């Protein structure tokens, strides 16, 4: 083990709790999110030939780690596109009868061309993929178990509104009594990452000051959230954002896999 890793390992063991992001940290569902966003925006931009198409960097630059509808707004803004907010039910309608299909399709096209409609369509693609099952990162599970064995408290802080379903699909739901996800954030009026509010709320639920909680993140916006708060430290996990990018965003240290810290 290198001196750097020894320092990092000693660092997290002096904390009282670990606050885990979910997608990309505990489970490989960040790649599922990335795939779903790609499918969504490639289809959406296909009818707009005057606008640059979807690029791989768009996910990390505008979407990764953010609440779903913020991701829609920020990506659209990167293309100079402004859409109406729409209704929460936009993009969720099913197919009607054959005789009504033409009218319903027209109505659905209009509903899809809203922030809510695009976000809901992305969510459907994501859930269709996750329903087949999720395998957590083995190194992350080992780190999680080591943290619990040391007596540290743990919580999940995710921008996703699907966090409980993903945790259950990955067999990790039994490890976490505290899950602060997009649903909780909306109900409590908490701004999403890069604001530190959701992480601070999780620390409060654990009954701990933020200074005693480590934040573990793979997304730039999540690292920025941890850095913006008064947390013990911020461990970045490089799943594609880039080591230096995460350090520049405020990570205390960066690893490729969490079991490097054991």
PDB file of C-alpha atoms in Angstrom:
ATOM      1  CA  UNK A   1       0.000   0.000   0.000  1.00  0.00           C
ATOM      2  CA  UNK A   2       1.383   3.412  -0.944  1.00  0.00           C
ATOM      3  CA  UNK A   3       1.875   6.238   1.549  1.00  0.00           C
ATOM      4  CA  UNK A   4      -0.924   8.128  -0.231  1.00  0.00           C
ATOM      5  CA  UNK A   5      -3.382   5.299   0.281  1.00  0.00           C
ATOM      6  CA  UNK A   6      -2.322   4.890   3.899  1.00  0.00           C
ATOM      7  CA  UNK A   7      -3.043   8.573   4.476  1.00  0.00           C
ATOM      8  CA  UNK A   8      -6.435   8.266   2.814  1.00  0.00           C
ATOM      9  CA  UNK A   9      -7.314   5.129   4.811  1.00  0.00           C
ATOM     10  CA  UNK A  10      -6.348   6.782   8.109  1.00  0.00           C
ATOM     11  CA  UNK A  11      -8.354   9.826   7.087  1.00  0.00           C
ATOM     12  CA  UNK A  12     -11.718   8.118   6.646  1.00  0.00           C
ATOM     13  CA  UNK A  13     -11.326   5.939   9.728  1.00  0.00           C
ATOM     14  CA  UNK A  14     -11.231   9.047  11.916  1.00  0.00           C
ATOM     15  CA  UNK A  15     -14.756   9.986  10.825  1.00  0.00           C
ATOM     16  CA  UNK A  16     -18.056   8.945  12.406  1.00  0.00           C
ATOM     17  CA  UNK A  17     -20.052   8.355   9.219  1.00  0.00           C
ATOM     18  CA  UNK A  18     -19.750   7.781   5.488  1.00  0.00           C
ATOM     19  CA  UNK A  19     -22.271   9.477   3.182  1.00  0.00           C
ATOM     20  CA  UNK A  20     -22.351   7.570  -0.102  1.00  0.00           C
ATOM     21  CA  UNK A  21     -23.589   8.742  -3.443  1.00  0.00           C
ATOM     22  CA  UNK A  22     -25.307   5.800  -5.147  1.00  0.00           C
ATOM     23  CA  UNK A  23     -25.022   5.726  -8.937  1.00  0.00           C
ATOM     24  CA  UNK A  24     -21.365   5.289  -9.884  1.00  0.00           C
ATOM     25  CA  UNK A  25     -20.197   4.878  -6.280  1.00  0.00           C
ATOM     26  CA  UNK A  26     -22.067   1.859  -4.918  1.00  0.00           C
ATOM     27  CA  UNK A  27     -23.615   0.610  -8.150  1.00  0.00           C
ATOM     28  CA  UNK A  28     -22.672   0.853 -11.841  1.00  0.00           C
ATOM     29  CA  UNK A  29     -26.003   2.497 -12.564  1.00  0.00           C
ATOM     30  CA  UNK A  30     -24.248   5.745 -13.488  1.00  0.00           C
ATOM     31  CA  UNK A  31     -23.550   4.061 -16.829  1.00  0.00           C
ATOM     32  CA  UNK A  32     -27.251   3.180 -17.069  1.00  0.00           C
ATOM     33  CA  UNK A  33     -28.151   6.823 -16.424  1.00  0.00           C
ATOM     34  CA  UNK A  34     -25.612   7.859 -19.050  1.00  0.00           C
ATOM     35  CA  UNK A  35     -27.101   5.414 -21.559  1.00  0.00           C
ATOM     36  CA  UNK A  36     -30.642   6.597 -20.825  1.00  0.00           C
ATOM     37  CA  UNK A  37     -29.724  10.267 -21.223  1.00  0.00           C
ATOM     38  CA  UNK A  38     -27.899   9.531 -24.469  1.00  0.00           C
ATOM     39  CA  UNK A  39     -30.900   7.698 -25.880  1.00  0.00           C
ATOM     40  CA  UNK A  40     -33.238  10.493 -24.785  1.00  0.00           C
ATOM     41  CA  UNK A  41     -31.315  13.443 -26.180  1.00  0.00           C
ATOM     42  CA  UNK A  42     -30.174  11.757 -29.380  1.00  0.00           C
ATOM     43  CA  UNK A  43     -33.829  11.188 -30.195  1.00  0.00           C
ATOM     44  CA  UNK A  44     -34.853  14.667 -29.107  1.00  0.00           C
ATOM     45  CA  UNK A  45     -32.137  16.419 -31.130  1.00  0.00           C
ATOM     46  CA  UNK A  46     -32.717  14.313 -34.247  1.00  0.00           C
ATOM     47  CA  UNK A  47     -35.477  16.710 -35.296  1.00  0.00           C
ATOM     48  CA  UNK A  48     -33.236  19.740 -34.708  1.00  0.00           C
ATOM     49  CA  UNK A  49     -30.494  19.513 -37.351  1.00  0.00           C
ATOM     50  CA  UNK A  50     -29.423  23.098 -36.657  1.00  0.00           C
ATOM     51  CA  UNK A  51     -28.390  22.146 -33.093  1.00  0.00           C
ATOM     52  CA  UNK A  52     -25.174  20.213 -32.278  1.00  0.00           C
ATOM     53  CA  UNK A  53     -25.891  16.564 -31.570  1.00  0.00           C
ATOM     54  CA  UNK A  54     -25.423  14.783 -28.262  1.00  0.00           C
ATOM     55  CA  UNK A  55     -21.783  14.166 -27.302  1.00  0.00           C
ATOM     56  CA  UNK A  56     -20.281  11.844 -24.689  1.00  0.00           C
ATOM     57  CA  UNK A  57     -18.874  14.797 -22.745  1.00  0.00           C
ATOM     58  CA  UNK A  58     -22.370  16.261 -22.366  1.00  0.00           C
ATOM     59  CA  UNK A  59     -23.186  13.766 -19.606  1.00  0.00           C
ATOM     60  CA  UNK A  60     -20.273  14.811 -17.400  1.00  0.00           C
ATOM     61  CA  UNK A  61     -20.439  18.494 -18.348  1.00  0.00           C
ATOM     62  CA  UNK A  62     -24.155  19.128 -17.875  1.00  0.00           C
ATOM     63  CA  UNK A  63     -26.010  16.172 -16.334  1.00  0.00           C
ATOM     64  CA  UNK A  64     -24.005  13.839 -14.098  1.00  0.00           C
ATOM     65  CA  UNK A  65     -24.992  13.894 -10.416  1.00  0.00           C
ATOM     66  CA  UNK A  66     -27.724  16.490 -10.733  1.00  0.00           C
ATOM     67  CA  UNK A  67     -31.439  16.079 -10.014  1.00  0.00           C
ATOM     68  CA  UNK A  68     -33.150  14.763 -13.136  1.00  0.00           C
ATOM     69  CA  UNK A  69     -35.001  17.886 -14.211  1.00  0.00           C
ATOM     70  CA  UNK A  70     -31.979  20.092 -13.484  1.00  0.00           C
ATOM     71  CA  UNK A  71     -30.054  17.839 -15.855  1.00  0.00           C
ATOM     72  CA  UNK A  72     -32.686  18.384 -18.542  1.00  0.00           C
ATOM     73  CA  UNK A  73     -32.620  22.164 -18.070  1.00  0.00           C
ATOM     74  CA  UNK A  74     -28.825  22.411 -18.037  1.00  0.00           C
ATOM     75  CA  UNK A  75     -28.371  20.253 -21.124  1.00  0.00           C
ATOM     76  CA  UNK A  76     -30.999  22.208 -23.034  1.00  0.00           C
ATOM     77  CA  UNK A  77     -29.349  25.457 -21.950  1.00  0.00           C
ATOM     78  CA  UNK A  78     -26.052  24.194 -23.384  1.00  0.00           C
ATOM     79  CA  UNK A  79     -27.793  24.069 -26.762  1.00  0.00           C
ATOM     80  CA  UNK A  80     -29.617  27.369 -26.330  1.00  0.00           C
ATOM     81  CA  UNK A  81     -32.961  25.570 -26.081  1.00  0.00           C
ATOM     82  CA  UNK A  82     -35.723  26.704 -23.732  1.00  0.00           C
ATOM     83  CA  UNK A  83     -38.769  24.478 -23.247  1.00  0.00           C
ATOM     84  CA  UNK A  84     -41.856  24.984 -21.093  1.00  0.00           C
ATOM     85  CA  UNK A  85     -41.675  23.294 -17.706  1.00  0.00           C
ATOM     86  CA  UNK A  86     -44.795  21.232 -18.397  1.00  0.00           C
ATOM     87  CA  UNK A  87     -46.821  19.079 -16.019  1.00  0.00           C
ATOM     88  CA  UNK A  88     -45.575  16.235 -13.786  1.00  0.00           C
ATOM     89  CA  UNK A  89     -47.554  13.766 -15.900  1.00  0.00           C
ATOM     90  CA  UNK A  90     -45.902  14.792 -19.184  1.00  0.00           C
ATOM     91  CA  UNK A  91     -44.229  11.934 -21.012  1.00  0.00           C
ATOM     92  CA  UNK A  92     -45.892   9.241 -18.889  1.00  0.00           C
ATOM     93  CA  UNK A  93     -49.071   8.498 -20.880  1.00  0.00           C
ATOM     94  CA  UNK A  94     -49.589   5.035 -22.324  1.00  0.00           C
ATOM     95  CA  UNK A  95     -51.124   4.038 -25.627  1.00  0.00           C
ATOM     96  CA  UNK A  96     -54.826   4.581 -26.125  1.00  0.00           C
ATOM     97  CA  UNK A  97     -57.254   2.825 -28.432  1.00  0.00           C
ATOM     98  CA  UNK A  98     -56.397   2.433 -32.105  1.00  0.00           C
ATOM     99  CA  UNK A  99     -58.991   4.992 -33.212  1.00  0.00           C
ATOM    100  CA  UNK A 100     -57.569   7.540 -30.753  1.00  0.00           C
ATOM    101  CA  UNK A 101     -53.937   6.704 -31.464  1.00  0.00           C
ATOM    102  CA  UNK A 102     -53.307   9.572 -33.902  1.00  0.00           C
ATOM    103  CA  UNK A 103     -54.756  12.229 -31.621  1.00  0.00           C
ATOM    104  CA  UNK A 104     -53.021  10.785 -28.565  1.00  0.00           C
ATOM    105  CA  UNK A 105     -49.680  10.649 -30.361  1.00  0.00           C
ATOM    106  CA  UNK A 106     -50.001  14.338 -31.239  1.00  0.00           C
ATOM    107  CA  UNK A 107     -50.866  15.202 -27.656  1.00  0.00           C
ATOM    108  CA  UNK A 108     -48.013  13.058 -26.373  1.00  0.00           C
ATOM    109  CA  UNK A 109     -45.499  14.690 -28.705  1.00  0.00           C
ATOM    110  CA  UNK A 110     -46.459  18.061 -27.226  1.00  0.00           C
ATOM    111  CA  UNK A 111     -46.204  16.710 -23.681  1.00  0.00           C
ATOM    112  CA  UNK A 112     -42.792  15.223 -24.398  1.00  0.00           C
ATOM    113  CA  UNK A 113     -41.441  18.598 -25.536  1.00  0.00           C
ATOM    114  CA  UNK A 114     -41.307  19.912 -21.970  1.00  0.00           C
ATOM    115  CA  UNK A 115     -38.744  19.701 -19.193  1.00  0.00           C
ATOM    116  CA  UNK A 116     -41.021  17.349 -17.239  1.00  0.00           C
ATOM    117  CA  UNK A 117     -41.780  15.267 -20.309  1.00  0.00           C
ATOM    118  CA  UNK A 118     -38.131  14.731 -21.221  1.00  0.00           C
ATOM    119  CA  UNK A 119     -37.197  13.927 -17.649  1.00  0.00           C
ATOM    120  CA  UNK A 120     -39.993  11.390 -17.301  1.00  0.00           C
ATOM    121  CA  UNK A 121     -39.095   9.712 -20.581  1.00  0.00           C
ATOM    122  CA  UNK A 122     -35.504   9.363 -19.413  1.00  0.00           C
ATOM    123  CA  UNK A 123     -36.718   7.847 -16.149  1.00  0.00           C
ATOM    124  CA  UNK A 124     -38.730   5.210 -17.991  1.00  0.00           C
ATOM    125  CA  UNK A 125     -35.699   4.156 -20.047  1.00  0.00           C
ATOM    126  CA  UNK A 126     -33.624   3.952 -16.848  1.00  0.00           C
ATOM    127  CA  UNK A 127     -36.193   1.859 -14.966  1.00  0.00           C
ATOM    128  CA  UNK A 128     -36.642  -0.514 -17.906  1.00  0.00           C
ATOM    129  CA  UNK A 129     -32.907  -1.261 -17.811  1.00  0.00           C
ATOM    130  CA  UNK A 130     -32.596  -1.503 -14.007  1.00  0.00           C
ATOM    131  CA  UNK A 131     -35.549  -3.877 -13.748  1.00  0.00           C
ATOM    132  CA  UNK A 132     -33.274  -6.606 -15.095  1.00  0.00           C
ATOM    133  CA  UNK A 133     -31.153  -6.364 -11.906  1.00  0.00           C
ATOM    134  CA  UNK A 134     -28.101  -4.487 -10.636  1.00  0.00           C
ATOM    135  CA  UNK A 135     -24.729  -5.814  -9.455  1.00  0.00           C
ATOM    136  CA  UNK A 136     -22.992  -3.462  -6.991  1.00  0.00           C
ATOM    137  CA  UNK A 137     -19.285  -2.692  -7.256  1.00  0.00           C
ATOM    138  CA  UNK A 138     -17.477  -5.396  -5.268  1.00  0.00           C
ATOM    139  CA  UNK A 139     -14.854  -2.960  -4.012  1.00  0.00           C
ATOM    140  CA  UNK A 140     -17.528  -0.562  -2.809  1.00  0.00           C
ATOM    141  CA  UNK A 141     -19.319  -3.344  -0.944  1.00  0.00           C
ATOM    142  CA  UNK A 142     -16.064  -4.323   0.776  1.00  0.00           C
ATOM    143  CA  UNK A 143     -15.458  -0.706   1.768  1.00  0.00           C
ATOM    144  CA  UNK A 144     -19.053  -0.334   3.004  1.00  0.00           C
ATOM    145  CA  UNK A 145     -18.773  -3.473   5.114  1.00  0.00           C
ATOM    146  CA  UNK A 146     -15.414  -2.345   6.512  1.00  0.00           C
ATOM    147  CA  UNK A 147     -16.888   1.003   7.491  1.00  0.00           C
ATOM    148  CA  UNK A 148     -19.838  -0.649   9.251  1.00  0.00           C
ATOM    149  CA  UNK A 149     -17.516  -3.120  10.999  1.00  0.00           C
ATOM    150  CA  UNK A 150     -15.546  -0.165  12.363  1.00  0.00           C
ATOM    151  CA  UNK A 151     -18.755   1.248  13.823  1.00  0.00           C
ATOM    152  CA  UNK A 152     -19.221   4.093  11.357  1.00  0.00           C
ATOM    153  CA  UNK A 153     -22.740   5.139  10.466  1.00  0.00           C
ATOM    154  CA  UNK A 154     -23.683   5.103   6.774  1.00  0.00           C
ATOM    155  CA  UNK A 155     -26.241   6.819   4.567  1.00  0.00           C
ATOM    156  CA  UNK A 156     -27.003   7.196   0.862  1.00  0.00           C
ATOM    157  CA  UNK A 157     -27.380  10.657  -0.655  1.00  0.00           C
ATOM    158  CA  UNK A 158     -28.518  10.504  -4.266  1.00  0.00           C
ATOM    159  CA  UNK A 159     -30.035  12.959  -6.702  1.00  0.00           C
ATOM    160  CA  UNK A 160     -31.972  10.080  -8.260  1.00  0.00           C
ATOM    161  CA  UNK A 161     -35.614   9.544  -7.401  1.00  0.00           C
ATOM    162  CA  UNK A 162     -35.020   5.824  -7.966  1.00  0.00           C
ATOM    163  CA  UNK A 163     -32.508   5.270  -5.156  1.00  0.00           C
ATOM    164  CA  UNK A 164     -34.614   2.857  -3.030  1.00  0.00           C
ATOM    165  CA  UNK A 165     -35.396   0.714  -6.092  1.00  0.00           C
ATOM    166  CA  UNK A 166     -31.739   0.628  -7.153  1.00  0.00           C
ATOM    167  CA  UNK A 167     -30.584  -0.263  -3.629  1.00  0.00           C
ATOM    168  CA  UNK A 168     -33.123  -3.078  -3.493  1.00  0.00           C
ATOM    169  CA  UNK A 169     -32.144  -4.358  -6.953  1.00  0.00           C
ATOM    170  CA  UNK A 170     -28.499  -4.385  -5.842  1.00  0.00           C
ATOM    171  CA  UNK A 171     -29.251  -6.121  -2.530  1.00  0.00           C
ATOM    172  CA  UNK A 172     -27.922  -3.169  -0.515  1.00  0.00           C
ATOM    173  CA  UNK A 173     -31.142  -1.777   0.954  1.00  0.00           C
ATOM    174  CA  UNK A 174     -30.558  -3.589   4.260  1.00  0.00           C
ATOM    175  CA  UNK A 175     -27.393  -1.566   4.885  1.00  0.00           C
ATOM    176  CA  UNK A 176     -29.019   1.860   4.831  1.00  0.00           C
ATOM    177  CA  UNK A 177     -31.675   3.175   7.173  1.00  0.00           C
ATOM    178  CA  UNK A 178     -31.060   6.714   5.917  1.00  0.00           C
ATOM    179  CA  UNK A 179     -31.603   7.373   2.200  1.00  0.00           C
ATOM    180  CA  UNK A 180     -31.843  10.981   1.042  1.00  0.00           C
ATOM    181  CA  UNK A 181     -32.866  10.866  -2.601  1.00  0.00           C
ATOM    182  CA  UNK A 182     -34.592  13.122  -5.099  1.00  0.00           C
ATOM    183  CA  UNK A 183     -38.003  12.400  -3.601  1.00  0.00           C
ATOM    184  CA  UNK A 184     -36.857  13.375  -0.104  1.00  0.00           C
ATOM    185  CA  UNK A 185     -35.098  16.478  -1.431  1.00  0.00           C
ATOM    186  CA  UNK A 186     -38.259  17.629  -3.201  1.00  0.00           C
ATOM    187  CA  UNK A 187     -40.425  16.969  -0.148  1.00  0.00           C
ATOM    188  CA  UNK A 188     -38.045  18.886   2.143  1.00  0.00           C
ATOM    189  CA  UNK A 189     -37.414  21.705  -0.343  1.00  0.00           C
ATOM    190  CA  UNK A 190     -33.684  20.934  -0.505  1.00  0.00           C
ATOM    191  CA  UNK A 191     -31.687  22.205  -3.485  1.00  0.00           C
ATOM    192  CA  UNK A 192     -29.854  19.485  -5.392  1.00  0.00           C
ATOM    193  CA  UNK A 193     -26.142  19.008  -5.876  1.00  0.00           C
ATOM    194  CA  UNK A 194     -23.842  20.959  -6.201  1.00  0.00           C
ATOM    195  CA  UNK A 195     -25.529  22.455  -3.142  1.00  0.00           C
ATOM    196  CA  UNK A 196     -24.406  20.601   0.017  1.00  0.00           C
ATOM    197  CA  UNK A 197     -27.975  20.666   1.393  1.00  0.00           C
ATOM    198  CA  UNK A 198     -28.851  16.987   0.814  1.00  0.00           C
ATOM    199  CA  UNK A 199     -25.603  15.809   2.388  1.00  0.00           C
ATOM    200  CA  UNK A 200     -26.116  18.115   5.341  1.00  0.00           C
ATOM    201  CA  UNK A 201     -29.664  16.790   5.743  1.00  0.00           C
ATOM    202  CA  UNK A 202     -28.338  13.208   5.835  1.00  0.00           C
ATOM    203  CA  UNK A 203     -25.796  14.171   8.499  1.00  0.00           C
ATOM    204  CA  UNK A 204     -28.600  15.755  10.522  1.00  0.00           C
ATOM    205  CA  UNK A 205     -30.674  12.576  10.250  1.00  0.00           C
ATOM    206  CA  UNK A 206     -27.702  10.586  11.525  1.00  0.00           C
ATOM    207  CA  UNK A 207     -27.430  13.004  14.437  1.00  0.00           C
ATOM    208  CA  UNK A 208     -23.902  14.033  13.515  1.00  0.00           C
ATOM    209  CA  UNK A 209     -22.179  17.303  12.654  1.00  0.00           C
ATOM    210  CA  UNK A 210     -21.044  17.489   9.045  1.00  0.00           C
ATOM    211  CA  UNK A 211     -17.426  17.720  10.210  1.00  0.00           C
ATOM    212  CA  UNK A 212     -17.644  14.064  11.276  1.00  0.00           C
ATOM    213  CA  UNK A 213     -19.035  12.791   7.948  1.00  0.00           C
ATOM    214  CA  UNK A 214     -17.084  11.724   4.856  1.00  0.00           C
ATOM    215  CA  UNK A 215     -18.701  12.325   1.460  1.00  0.00           C
ATOM    216  CA  UNK A 216     -18.026   9.747  -1.273  1.00  0.00           C
ATOM    217  CA  UNK A 217     -18.804  10.878  -4.828  1.00  0.00           C
ATOM    218  CA  UNK A 218     -18.039  10.119  -8.477  1.00  0.00           C
ATOM    219  CA  UNK A 219     -19.733  13.147 -10.050  1.00  0.00           C
ATOM    220  CA  UNK A 220     -18.302  16.643 -10.300  1.00  0.00           C
ATOM    221  CA  UNK A 221     -21.505  18.201  -8.962  1.00  0.00           C
ATOM    222  CA  UNK A 222     -21.461  15.794  -6.010  1.00  0.00           C
ATOM    223  CA  UNK A 223     -17.813  16.516  -5.190  1.00  0.00           C
ATOM    224  CA  UNK A 224     -18.613  20.220  -5.391  1.00  0.00           C
ATOM    225  CA  UNK A 225     -21.472  19.621  -2.945  1.00  0.00           C
ATOM    226  CA  UNK A 226     -19.162  17.907  -0.481  1.00  0.00           C
ATOM    227  CA  UNK A 227     -16.525  20.588  -0.864  1.00  0.00           C
ATOM    228  CA  UNK A 228     -19.072  23.374  -0.342  1.00  0.00           C
ATOM    229  CA  UNK A 229     -20.120  21.933   3.025  1.00  0.00           C
ATOM    230  CA  UNK A 230     -18.073  21.623   6.180  1.00  0.00           C
ATOM    231  CA  UNK A 231     -17.531  17.885   5.825  1.00  0.00           C
ATOM    232  CA  UNK A 232     -14.726  15.751   7.227  1.00  0.00           C
ATOM    233  CA  UNK A 233     -13.399  15.006   3.723  1.00  0.00           C
ATOM    234  CA  UNK A 234     -14.541  14.233   0.182  1.00  0.00           C
ATOM    235  CA  UNK A 235     -13.428  10.988  -1.455  1.00  0.00           C
ATOM    236  CA  UNK A 236     -13.743  11.072  -5.229  1.00  0.00           C
ATOM    237  CA  UNK A 237     -14.220   7.828  -7.147  1.00  0.00           C
ATOM    238  CA  UNK A 238     -13.090   8.158 -10.740  1.00  0.00           C
ATOM    239  CA  UNK A 239     -15.610   6.321 -12.910  1.00  0.00           C
ATOM    240  CA  UNK A 240     -14.951   8.498 -15.935  1.00  0.00           C
ATOM    241  CA  UNK A 241     -15.046  12.118 -14.800  1.00  0.00           C
ATOM    242  CA  UNK A 242     -11.253  12.151 -14.478  1.00  0.00           C
ATOM    243  CA  UNK A 243      -8.976  12.220 -11.444  1.00  0.00           C
ATOM    244  CA  UNK A 244      -7.782  15.788 -11.905  1.00  0.00           C
ATOM    245  CA  UNK A 245     -11.292  16.999 -12.662  1.00  0.00           C
ATOM    246  CA  UNK A 246     -12.525  15.599  -9.340  1.00  0.00           C
ATOM    247  CA  UNK A 247      -9.566  17.073  -7.474  1.00  0.00           C
ATOM    248  CA  UNK A 248     -10.216  20.448  -9.086  1.00  0.00           C
ATOM    249  CA  UNK A 249     -13.866  20.187  -8.005  1.00  0.00           C
ATOM    250  CA  UNK A 250     -12.747  19.837  -4.394  1.00  0.00           C
ATOM    251  CA  UNK A 251     -12.098  16.153  -3.708  1.00  0.00           C
ATOM    252  CA  UNK A 252      -9.719  15.538  -0.803  1.00  0.00           C
ATOM    253  CA  UNK A 253      -8.496  12.385  -2.537  1.00  0.00           C
ATOM    254  CA  UNK A 254      -9.417  10.306  -5.590  1.00  0.00           C
ATOM    255  CA  UNK A 255      -9.392   6.540  -6.094  1.00  0.00           C
ATOM    256  CA  UNK A 256     -10.389   4.253  -8.932  1.00  0.00           C
ATOM    257  CA  UNK A 257     -12.131   1.856  -6.555  1.00  0.00           C
ATOM    258  CA  UNK A 258     -13.045   2.190  -2.894  1.00  0.00           C
ATOM    259  CA  UNK A 259     -11.295  -1.003  -1.820  1.00  0.00           C
ATOM    260  CA  UNK A 260      -8.027   0.850  -2.482  1.00  0.00           C
ATOM    261  CA  UNK A 261      -8.691   2.525   0.863  1.00  0.00           C
ATOM    262  CA  UNK A 262      -8.720  -0.743   2.830  1.00  0.00           C
TER     263      UNK A 262
END
